[in-house]
Coordinates of C-alpha atoms in Angstrom, one line a residue:
X834 CA 9.1 -9.7 44.9
X835 CA 10.0 -7.8 41.8
X836 CA 11.5 -11.0 40.2
X837 CA 8.3 -12.9 41.0
X838 CA 6.2 -10.2 39.3
X839 CA 8.4 -10.4 36.2
X840 CA 8.0 -14.1 35.9
X841 CA 4.3 -14.0 36.6
X842 CA 4.1 -11.5 33.7
X843 CA 6.2 -13.7 31.4
X844 CA 4.1 -16.8 32.0
X845 CA 0.8 -14.9 31.8
X846 CA 1.6 -13.5 28.4
X847 CA 2.9 -16.9 27.2
X848 CA -0.3 -18.6 28.4
X849 CA -2.5 -16.1 26.6
X850 CA -0.6 -16.6 23.4
X851 CA -0.8 -20.4 23.6
X852 CA -4.5 -20.3 24.4
X853 CA -5.3 -18.3 21.3
X854 CA -6.5 -20.0 18.1
X855 CA -3.3 -20.8 16.2
X856 CA -2.7 -20.3 12.5
X857 CA -0.9 -22.7 10.2
X858 CA 1.6 -21.5 7.6
X859 CA -0.9 -22.4 4.8
X860 CA -3.7 -20.5 6.5
X861 CA -1.5 -17.4 7.0
X862 CA -0.5 -17.5 3.3
X863 CA -4.1 -17.9 2.1
X864 CA -5.4 -15.2 4.3
X865 CA -2.6 -12.7 3.4
X866 CA -3.1 -13.3 -0.4
X867 CA -6.9 -12.7 -0.1
X868 CA -6.7 -9.6 2.1
X869 CA -3.5 -7.9 1.1
X870 CA -4.1 -4.4 -0.3
X871 CA -1.4 -4.6 -2.9
X872 CA -2.9 -7.8 -4.3
X873 CA -6.4 -6.2 -4.3
X874 CA -4.9 -3.3 -6.3
X875 CA -3.6 -5.7 -8.9
X876 CA -7.0 -7.4 -9.0
X877 CA -8.6 -4.0 -9.8
X878 CA -6.0 -3.5 -12.6
X879 CA -7.0 -7.0 -14.0
X880 CA -10.7 -6.0 -13.9
X881 CA -9.9 -2.8 -15.8
X882 CA -7.8 -4.7 -18.4
X883 CA -10.7 -7.1 -18.9
X884 CA -13.0 -4.1 -19.6
X885 CA -10.3 -2.9 -22.1
X886 CA -10.6 -6.2 -24.0
X887 CA -14.4 -5.9 -24.1
X888 CA -14.1 -2.3 -25.4
X889 CA -11.6 -3.4 -28.1
X890 CA -14.1 -6.0 -29.3
X891 CA -16.9 -3.4 -29.3
X892 CA -14.9 -1.3 -31.8
X893 CA -15.9 -3.8 -34.5
X894 CA -19.6 -3.0 -34.1
X895 CA -21.4 -0.4 -36.1
X896 CA -22.5 3.0 -34.7
X897 CA -26.2 3.7 -34.9
X898 CA -27.8 7.0 -33.9
X899 CA -31.2 8.6 -34.2
X900 CA -32.3 12.2 -33.8
X901 CA -35.2 14.6 -34.1
X902 CA -35.5 18.3 -34.3
X903 CA -38.4 20.8 -34.0
X904 CA -38.1 24.5 -34.9
X905 CA -40.4 27.5 -34.9
X906 CA -40.1 30.8 -36.8
X907 CA -42.2 34.0 -36.0
X908 CA -42.4 37.5 -37.7
X909 CA -41.8 38.8 -41.2
X910 CA -40.2 36.7 -43.8
X911 CA -39.7 36.5 -47.5
X912 CA -42.5 34.9 -49.5
X913 CA -42.5 33.0 -52.8
X914 CA -43.7 36.3 -54.5
X915 CA -40.5 37.9 -53.3
X916 CA -42.4 40.0 -50.9
X917 CA -42.1 40.3 -47.1
X918 CA -45.1 39.3 -45.0
X919 CA -45.9 38.1 -41.5
X920 CA -45.5 34.4 -41.5
X921 CA -45.3 31.8 -38.7
X922 CA -43.6 28.6 -39.6
X923 CA -42.8 25.3 -37.9
X924 CA -40.6 22.5 -39.0
X925 CA -40.0 19.0 -37.7
X926 CA -37.6 16.4 -38.9
X927 CA -36.1 13.0 -37.9
X928 CA -33.2 10.9 -39.0
X929 CA -31.4 7.6 -38.4
X930 CA -27.7 7.2 -39.2
X931 CA -25.5 4.1 -39.2
X932 CA -21.7 3.9 -39.7
X933 CA -19.8 0.6 -40.2
X934 CA -16.0 0.5 -40.0
X935 CA -15.0 -1.7 -42.9
X936 CA -11.2 -1.2 -42.7
X937 CA -9.5 0.9 -40.0
X938 CA -6.0 0.4 -41.0
X939 CA -5.9 -2.8 -38.9
X940 CA -6.2 -0.5 -35.9
X941 CA -9.1 -2.3 -34.4
X942 CA -7.5 -5.7 -34.9
X943 CA -4.2 -4.6 -33.4
X944 CA -5.9 -2.8 -30.6
X945 CA -7.7 -6.0 -29.7
X946 CA -4.4 -7.9 -29.7
X947 CA -2.8 -5.2 -27.6
X948 CA -5.7 -5.3 -25.1
X949 CA -5.6 -9.1 -24.8
X950 CA -1.8 -9.0 -24.3
X951 CA -2.1 -6.3 -21.7
X952 CA -4.8 -8.4 -19.8
X953 CA -2.5 -11.4 -19.7
X954 CA 0.4 -9.3 -18.5
X955 CA -1.7 -7.8 -15.6
X956 CA -2.9 -11.3 -14.7
X957 CA 0.8 -12.4 -14.5
X958 CA 1.6 -9.3 -12.4
X959 CA -1.3 -10.3 -10.0
X960 CA 0.1 -13.8 -9.6
X961 CA 3.6 -12.3 -9.1
X962 CA 2.2 -10.0 -6.3
X963 CA 0.7 -13.1 -4.7
X964 CA 4.1 -14.8 -4.9
X965 CA 5.8 -11.9 -3.2
X966 CA 3.3 -12.0 -0.4
X967 CA 3.7 -15.7 0.0
X968 CA 7.5 -15.5 0.3
X969 CA 7.2 -12.6 2.7
X970 CA 4.7 -14.5 4.9
X971 CA 7.0 -17.6 4.9
X972 CA 10.0 -15.5 6.0
X973 CA 8.0 -13.7 8.8
X974 CA 6.4 -17.0 9.9
X975 CA 9.8 -18.6 10.4
X976 CA 11.0 -15.5 12.1
X977 CA 8.2 -15.9 14.7
X978 CA 9.1 -19.5 15.3
X979 CA 12.8 -18.6 15.6
X980 CA 12.1 -16.0 18.3
X981 CA 9.7 -18.4 20.0
X982 CA 12.5 -21.0 20.4
X983 CA 14.9 -18.3 21.5
X984 CA 12.4 -17.3 24.2
X985 CA 12.1 -20.9 25.3
X986 CA 15.9 -21.1 25.5
X987 CA 15.9 -18.0 27.6
X988 CA 13.4 -19.5 30.0
X989 CA 15.5 -22.6 30.3
X990 CA 18.5 -20.4 31.1
X991 CA 16.5 -18.7 33.8
X992 CA 15.5 -22.1 35.2
X993 CA 19.0 -23.3 35.3
X994 CA 20.2 -20.1 37.0
X995 CA 17.5 -20.5 39.6
X996 CA 18.4 -24.1 40.3
X997 CA 22.0 -23.0 40.7
X998 CA 21.0 -20.1 43.0
X999 CA 19.1 -22.6 45.2
X1000 CA 22.1 -24.9 45.2
X1001 CA 24.5 -22.2 46.2
X1002 CA 22.2 -21.0 48.9
X1003 CA 22.4 -24.5 50.4
X1004 CA 26.2 -24.5 50.1
X1005 CA 26.4 -21.0 51.6
X1006 CA 24.3 -22.2 54.6
X1007 CA 26.9 -24.9 55.4
X1008 CA 29.8 -22.6 54.7
X1009 CA 31.2 -24.3 51.6
X1010 CA 31.2 -21.2 49.3
X1011 CA 31.9 -17.6 50.0
X1012 CA 29.0 -15.0 49.9
X1013 CA 30.4 -13.6 46.7
X1014 CA 29.4 -16.7 44.8
X1015 CA 25.9 -16.3 46.1
X1016 CA 25.8 -12.6 44.9
X1017 CA 27.0 -13.6 41.5
X1018 CA 24.3 -16.3 41.2
X1019 CA 21.6 -13.7 42.1
X1020 CA 23.0 -11.3 39.6
X1021 CA 23.0 -14.0 36.9
X1022 CA 19.3 -14.8 37.6
X1023 CA 18.4 -11.1 37.2
X1024 CA 20.4 -10.9 34.0
X1025 CA 18.8 -14.1 32.6
X1026 CA 15.3 -12.8 33.5
X1027 CA 16.1 -9.6 31.6
X1028 CA 17.2 -11.7 28.6
X1029 CA 13.9 -13.6 28.8
X1030 CA 11.9 -10.4 28.9
X1031 CA 13.8 -9.1 25.8
X1032 CA 13.2 -12.4 24.0
X1033 CA 9.5 -12.4 24.8
X1034 CA 9.3 -8.8 23.5
X1035 CA 11.1 -9.9 20.2
X1036 CA 8.6 -12.8 19.9
X1037 CA 5.6 -10.4 20.4
X1038 CA 7.0 -7.9 17.9
X1039 CA 7.5 -10.7 15.3
X1040 CA 4.0 -11.9 15.8
X1041 CA 2.7 -8.3 15.4
X1042 CA 4.7 -7.9 12.1
X1043 CA 3.1 -11.2 10.8
X1044 CA -0.4 -10.1 11.9
X1045 CA 0.1 -6.8 10.0
X1046 CA 1.2 -8.6 6.9
X1047 CA -2.0 -10.6 7.1
X1048 CA -3.9 -7.3 7.3
X1049 CA -5.7 -8.5 10.5
X1050 CA -8.0 -6.0 12.1
X1051 CA -6.6 -7.1 15.5
X1052 CA -3.5 -9.0 16.5
X1053 CA -4.8 -9.8 20.0
X1054 CA -4.4 -13.5 20.9
X1055 CA -2.8 -14.2 17.6
X1056 CA -0.5 -17.2 17.5
X1057 CA 0.9 -19.7 15.0
X1058 CA 1.4 -23.5 14.9
X1059 CA 4.8 -25.2 14.8
X1060 CA 6.1 -25.9 11.3
X1061 CA 6.1 -29.5 10.1
X1062 CA 9.0 -29.2 7.8
X1063 CA 10.4 -32.1 5.8
X1064 CA 12.4 -30.3 3.2
X1065 CA 15.5 -30.5 5.4
X1066 CA 15.9 -34.1 4.4
X1067 CA 15.7 -33.6 0.7
X1068 CA 18.8 -33.0 -1.5
X1069 CA 19.2 -29.6 -2.9
X1070 CA 18.9 -29.3 -6.7
X1071 CA 21.6 -27.2 -8.4
X1072 CA 21.3 -23.5 -8.9
X1073 CA 21.1 -23.9 -12.7
X1074 CA 18.4 -26.5 -12.4
X1075 CA 16.2 -24.4 -10.2
X1076 CA 16.8 -21.3 -12.4
X1077 CA 15.9 -23.1 -15.6
X1078 CA 12.7 -24.3 -14.0
X1079 CA 11.9 -20.8 -12.6
X1080 CA 12.4 -19.2 -16.0
X1081 CA 9.5 -21.1 -17.4
X1082 CA 7.2 -20.9 -14.4
X1083 CA 8.0 -17.9 -12.3
X1084 CA 5.1 -15.3 -12.5
X1085 CA 7.5 -12.3 -12.2
X1086 CA 9.4 -13.5 -15.3
X1087 CA 6.2 -14.3 -17.1
X1088 CA 4.9 -10.8 -16.4
X1089 CA 8.1 -9.3 -17.8
X1090 CA 7.9 -11.5 -20.9
X1091 CA 4.3 -10.5 -21.5
X1092 CA 5.4 -6.8 -21.0
X1093 CA 7.7 -7.2 -24.0
X1094 CA 4.8 -8.7 -25.9
X1095 CA 2.6 -5.8 -25.0
X1096 CA 5.2 -3.4 -26.2
X1097 CA 5.4 -5.2 -29.5
X1098 CA 1.6 -5.1 -29.9
X1099 CA 1.7 -1.3 -29.1
X1100 CA 4.3 -0.8 -31.8
X1101 CA 2.1 -2.6 -34.4
X1102 CA -0.8 -0.5 -33.2
X1103 CA 1.2 2.7 -33.7
X1104 CA 2.1 1.7 -37.3
X1105 CA -1.6 1.5 -38.1
X1106 CA -1.5 5.3 -38.5
X1107 CA 0.2 4.9 -41.9
X1108 CA -2.7 2.8 -43.4
X1109 CA -5.9 4.1 -45.0
X1110 CA -9.4 3.7 -43.5
X1111 CA -12.7 2.8 -45.1
X1112 CA -16.1 3.1 -43.6
X1113 CA -19.7 2.6 -44.9
X1114 CA -22.6 4.8 -43.8
X1115 CA -26.3 4.7 -44.3
X1116 CA -29.1 7.1 -43.4
X1117 CA -32.9 7.5 -43.3
X1118 CA -34.9 10.6 -42.5
X1119 CA -38.0 12.7 -43.2
X1120 CA -39.5 16.1 -42.3
X1121 CA -42.7 18.1 -41.8
X1122 CA -43.1 21.8 -42.7
X1123 CA -46.0 24.1 -41.9
X1124 CA -46.5 27.8 -42.8
X1125 CA -49.3 30.0 -41.6
X1126 CA -51.6 31.3 -44.3
X1127 CA -50.9 28.5 -46.8
X1128 CA -52.4 25.2 -47.4
X1129 CA -50.0 22.5 -46.0
X1130 CA -50.1 18.7 -46.5
X1131 CA -50.9 16.8 -43.4
X1132 CA -48.2 15.3 -41.3
X1133 CA -48.5 11.7 -42.6
X1134 CA -48.3 12.8 -46.3
X1135 CA -45.3 15.0 -45.7
X1136 CA -43.5 12.2 -43.8
X1137 CA -44.0 9.9 -46.8
X1138 CA -43.3 12.4 -49.5
X1139 CA -40.2 13.9 -47.8
X1140 CA -38.7 10.5 -46.9
X1141 CA -35.0 10.4 -47.9
X1142 CA -32.5 7.5 -47.9
X1143 CA -28.7 7.7 -48.2
X1144 CA -25.8 5.3 -48.7
X1145 CA -22.1 6.2 -48.8
X1146 CA -18.5 5.1 -48.4
X1147 CA -15.8 7.1 -46.9
X1148 CA -12.1 6.6 -47.7
X1149 CA -9.4 8.4 -45.7
X1150 CA -5.8 8.1 -46.9
X1151 CA -3.2 9.6 -44.5
X1152 CA -0.7 11.8 -46.4
X1153 CA 0.9 14.0 -43.7
X1154 CA -0.2 14.1 -40.0
X1155 CA 2.5 16.4 -38.6
X1156 CA 4.7 13.4 -37.9
X1157 CA 2.2 12.2 -35.3
X1158 CA 2.4 8.5 -36.4
X1159 CA 6.2 8.6 -36.8
X1160 CA 6.6 10.0 -33.3
X1161 CA 4.1 7.4 -31.9
X1162 CA 6.2 4.6 -33.5
X1163 CA 9.4 6.0 -32.0
X1164 CA 7.9 6.1 -28.6
X1165 CA 6.6 2.5 -29.0
X1166 CA 10.1 1.4 -30.0
X1167 CA 11.6 3.0 -26.9
X1168 CA 8.9 1.4 -24.8
X1169 CA 9.7 -2.0 -26.3
X1170 CA 13.5 -1.5 -25.7
X1171 CA 12.7 -0.6 -22.1
X1172 CA 10.6 -3.7 -21.6
X1173 CA 13.4 -6.0 -23.0
X1174 CA 15.9 -4.4 -20.6
X1175 CA 13.5 -4.9 -17.7
X1176 CA 13.0 -8.6 -18.7
X1177 CA 16.8 -9.1 -18.6
X1178 CA 17.0 -7.4 -15.3
X1179 CA 14.2 -9.5 -13.8
X1180 CA 15.9 -12.7 -15.1
X1181 CA 19.2 -11.6 -13.6
X1182 CA 17.7 -10.7 -10.3
X1183 CA 15.9 -14.1 -10.2
X1184 CA 19.2 -15.9 -10.8
X1185 CA 20.9 -13.9 -8.1
X1186 CA 18.1 -14.6 -5.6
X1187 CA 18.3 -18.3 -6.3
X1188 CA 22.1 -18.4 -6.2
X1189 CA 22.2 -16.5 -2.9
X1190 CA 19.4 -18.7 -1.4
X1191 CA 21.3 -21.9 -2.5
X1192 CA 24.6 -20.6 -1.1
X1193 CA 22.9 -19.6 2.2
X1194 CA 21.0 -22.9 2.5
X1195 CA 24.3 -24.8 2.0
X1196 CA 26.1 -22.7 4.5
X1197 CA 23.3 -22.9 7.0
X1198 CA 23.2 -26.7 6.8
X1199 CA 26.9 -26.8 7.4
X1200 CA 26.6 -24.4 10.3
X1201 CA 23.7 -26.5 11.7
X1202 CA 25.9 -29.6 11.6
X1203 CA 28.6 -27.7 13.5
X1204 CA 26.2 -26.2 16.0
X1205 CA 24.8 -29.6 16.8
X1206 CA 28.3 -30.8 17.6
X1207 CA 28.9 -27.6 19.6
X1208 CA 25.7 -28.0 21.5
X1209 CA 26.6 -31.6 22.5
X1210 CA 30.2 -30.8 23.5
X1211 CA 29.3 -27.6 25.4
X1212 CA 26.6 -29.5 27.2
X1213 CA 29.1 -32.1 28.3
X1214 CA 31.5 -29.4 29.3
X1215 CA 28.8 -27.8 31.4
X1216 CA 28.1 -31.0 33.2
X1217 CA 31.8 -31.5 33.8
X1218 CA 32.3 -27.9 35.0
X1219 CA 29.3 -28.4 37.4
X1220 CA 31.0 -31.4 38.9
X1221 CA 34.3 -29.6 39.3
X1222 CA 32.5 -26.6 40.8
X1223 CA 30.7 -28.9 43.3
X1224 CA 34.0 -30.3 44.5
X1225 CA 35.6 -26.8 44.7
X1226 CA 37.9 -27.4 41.7
X1227 CA 36.4 -24.5 39.7
X1228 CA 35.1 -21.1 40.6
X1229 CA 31.7 -19.5 39.9
X1230 CA 33.0 -17.5 37.0
X1231 CA 34.2 -20.6 35.2
X1232 CA 30.9 -22.3 35.8
X1233 CA 28.9 -19.3 34.4
X1234 CA 31.2 -19.1 31.4
X1235 CA 30.6 -22.8 30.6
X1236 CA 26.8 -22.3 30.9
X1237 CA 27.0 -19.2 28.6
X1238 CA 28.9 -21.2 26.0
X1239 CA 26.2 -23.9 26.1
X1240 CA 23.4 -21.4 25.7
X1241 CA 25.2 -19.7 22.9
X1242 CA 25.6 -23.1 21.1
X1243 CA 21.9 -23.8 21.5
X1244 CA 21.0 -20.3 20.1
X1245 CA 23.4 -20.8 17.1
X1246 CA 21.8 -24.2 16.4
X1247 CA 18.3 -22.6 16.4
X1248 CA 19.4 -19.8 14.1
X1249 CA 21.1 -22.1 11.6
X1250 CA 18.0 -24.4 11.7
X1251 CA 15.6 -21.7 10.7
X1252 CA 18.0 -20.1 8.2
X1253 CA 18.3 -23.4 6.5
X1254 CA 14.5 -23.9 6.5
X1255 CA 13.9 -20.5 5.1
X1256 CA 16.4 -20.8 2.2
X1257 CA 15.2 -24.2 1.4
X1258 CA 11.6 -23.0 1.3
X1259 CA 12.6 -20.2 -1.1
X1260 CA 14.4 -22.7 -3.4
X1261 CA 11.4 -25.1 -3.2
X1262 CA 9.1 -22.3 -4.0
X1263 CA 11.0 -21.4 -7.2
X1264 CA 11.6 -25.0 -8.2
X1265 CA 8.1 -26.3 -7.7
X1266 CA 6.2 -23.2 -8.8
X1267 CA 3.4 -23.9 -11.3

């Protein structure tokens, strides 16, 4: 009864998974890229950098301001006769000022170049983050398919064990085998059912991990489609060929190169502190004044008579700024050196990744070839052992050992198959990346 409940559970869960709307690899990648929080964070950084470019352009525009003031004075005050008297006065004034940066020591030009380079770098970082998510989803997608096939192998193992159990029951009924063989068959069925339950759990956990990578609100009834993979039949390019292609197209490398460029632009910006600055300013204003006890011109006349205009140039030559510019340049040089080291490290890590994936793909293909042969030979050995066991020329232990060897060969074939697909997918990603 307990075994029946276990298998009902297994097939119920499997049926629910197969009845769900299935996702393809491309749909998983597309959804993950558009919903991943890390990618969204990079998108926000790009938006901020875009505003930085706009702000840098706005620095070339003039500054214009306007103002007005009104003041009142009450009580005793000094008159024109050099006498103190009670006087109430009021004063109103307005002004308009404009300042135009004519030359800011190339700071505005270099700041714009720096902002543009920083924007390009953050765009490359965004694309690199998308690449990381893509590779992660591919790996997890293949992991799900691997566990799915392992689960199917486990179910097949249970089926074979049950068939053997029924056959031994018939042999036991006619007295051709001892009861011990029957007990061993029952134990093997229980062991294989436990293996199937474990395999199903691994499959479910792999699906859950993939759903979490996609940032799905719910992983209920989530399933994926089989992979139509044709890269297995294509010859592998050399490690150096893939690496040379990736150096000119990989977004992670491009981001690091742009980071070096950004550091260079920042160094030039820091050097602007040694150059003089020149600005032009212009102003316009007027005022109205009224004192109690005196005849005062009306508001309109005073506005016309008190109108004032101004023009001016301002030149600032840096002589000593407490080594502020010098220290900024030193920090910029350190930042540039750090960016260059980071670029070399990224290129080295890329080469190692491609080299390892190439070696693993080659090894997996050789292992796949060997496992296919092993699957065929162990299958034939199992058939031969079954015949020997039927005629009493082999015991139950030898038969179970032959079956175990066959199942192990099938599992090794599946593992080698998906290992080869994964490594080839990684190499294809770096080789064909735009």
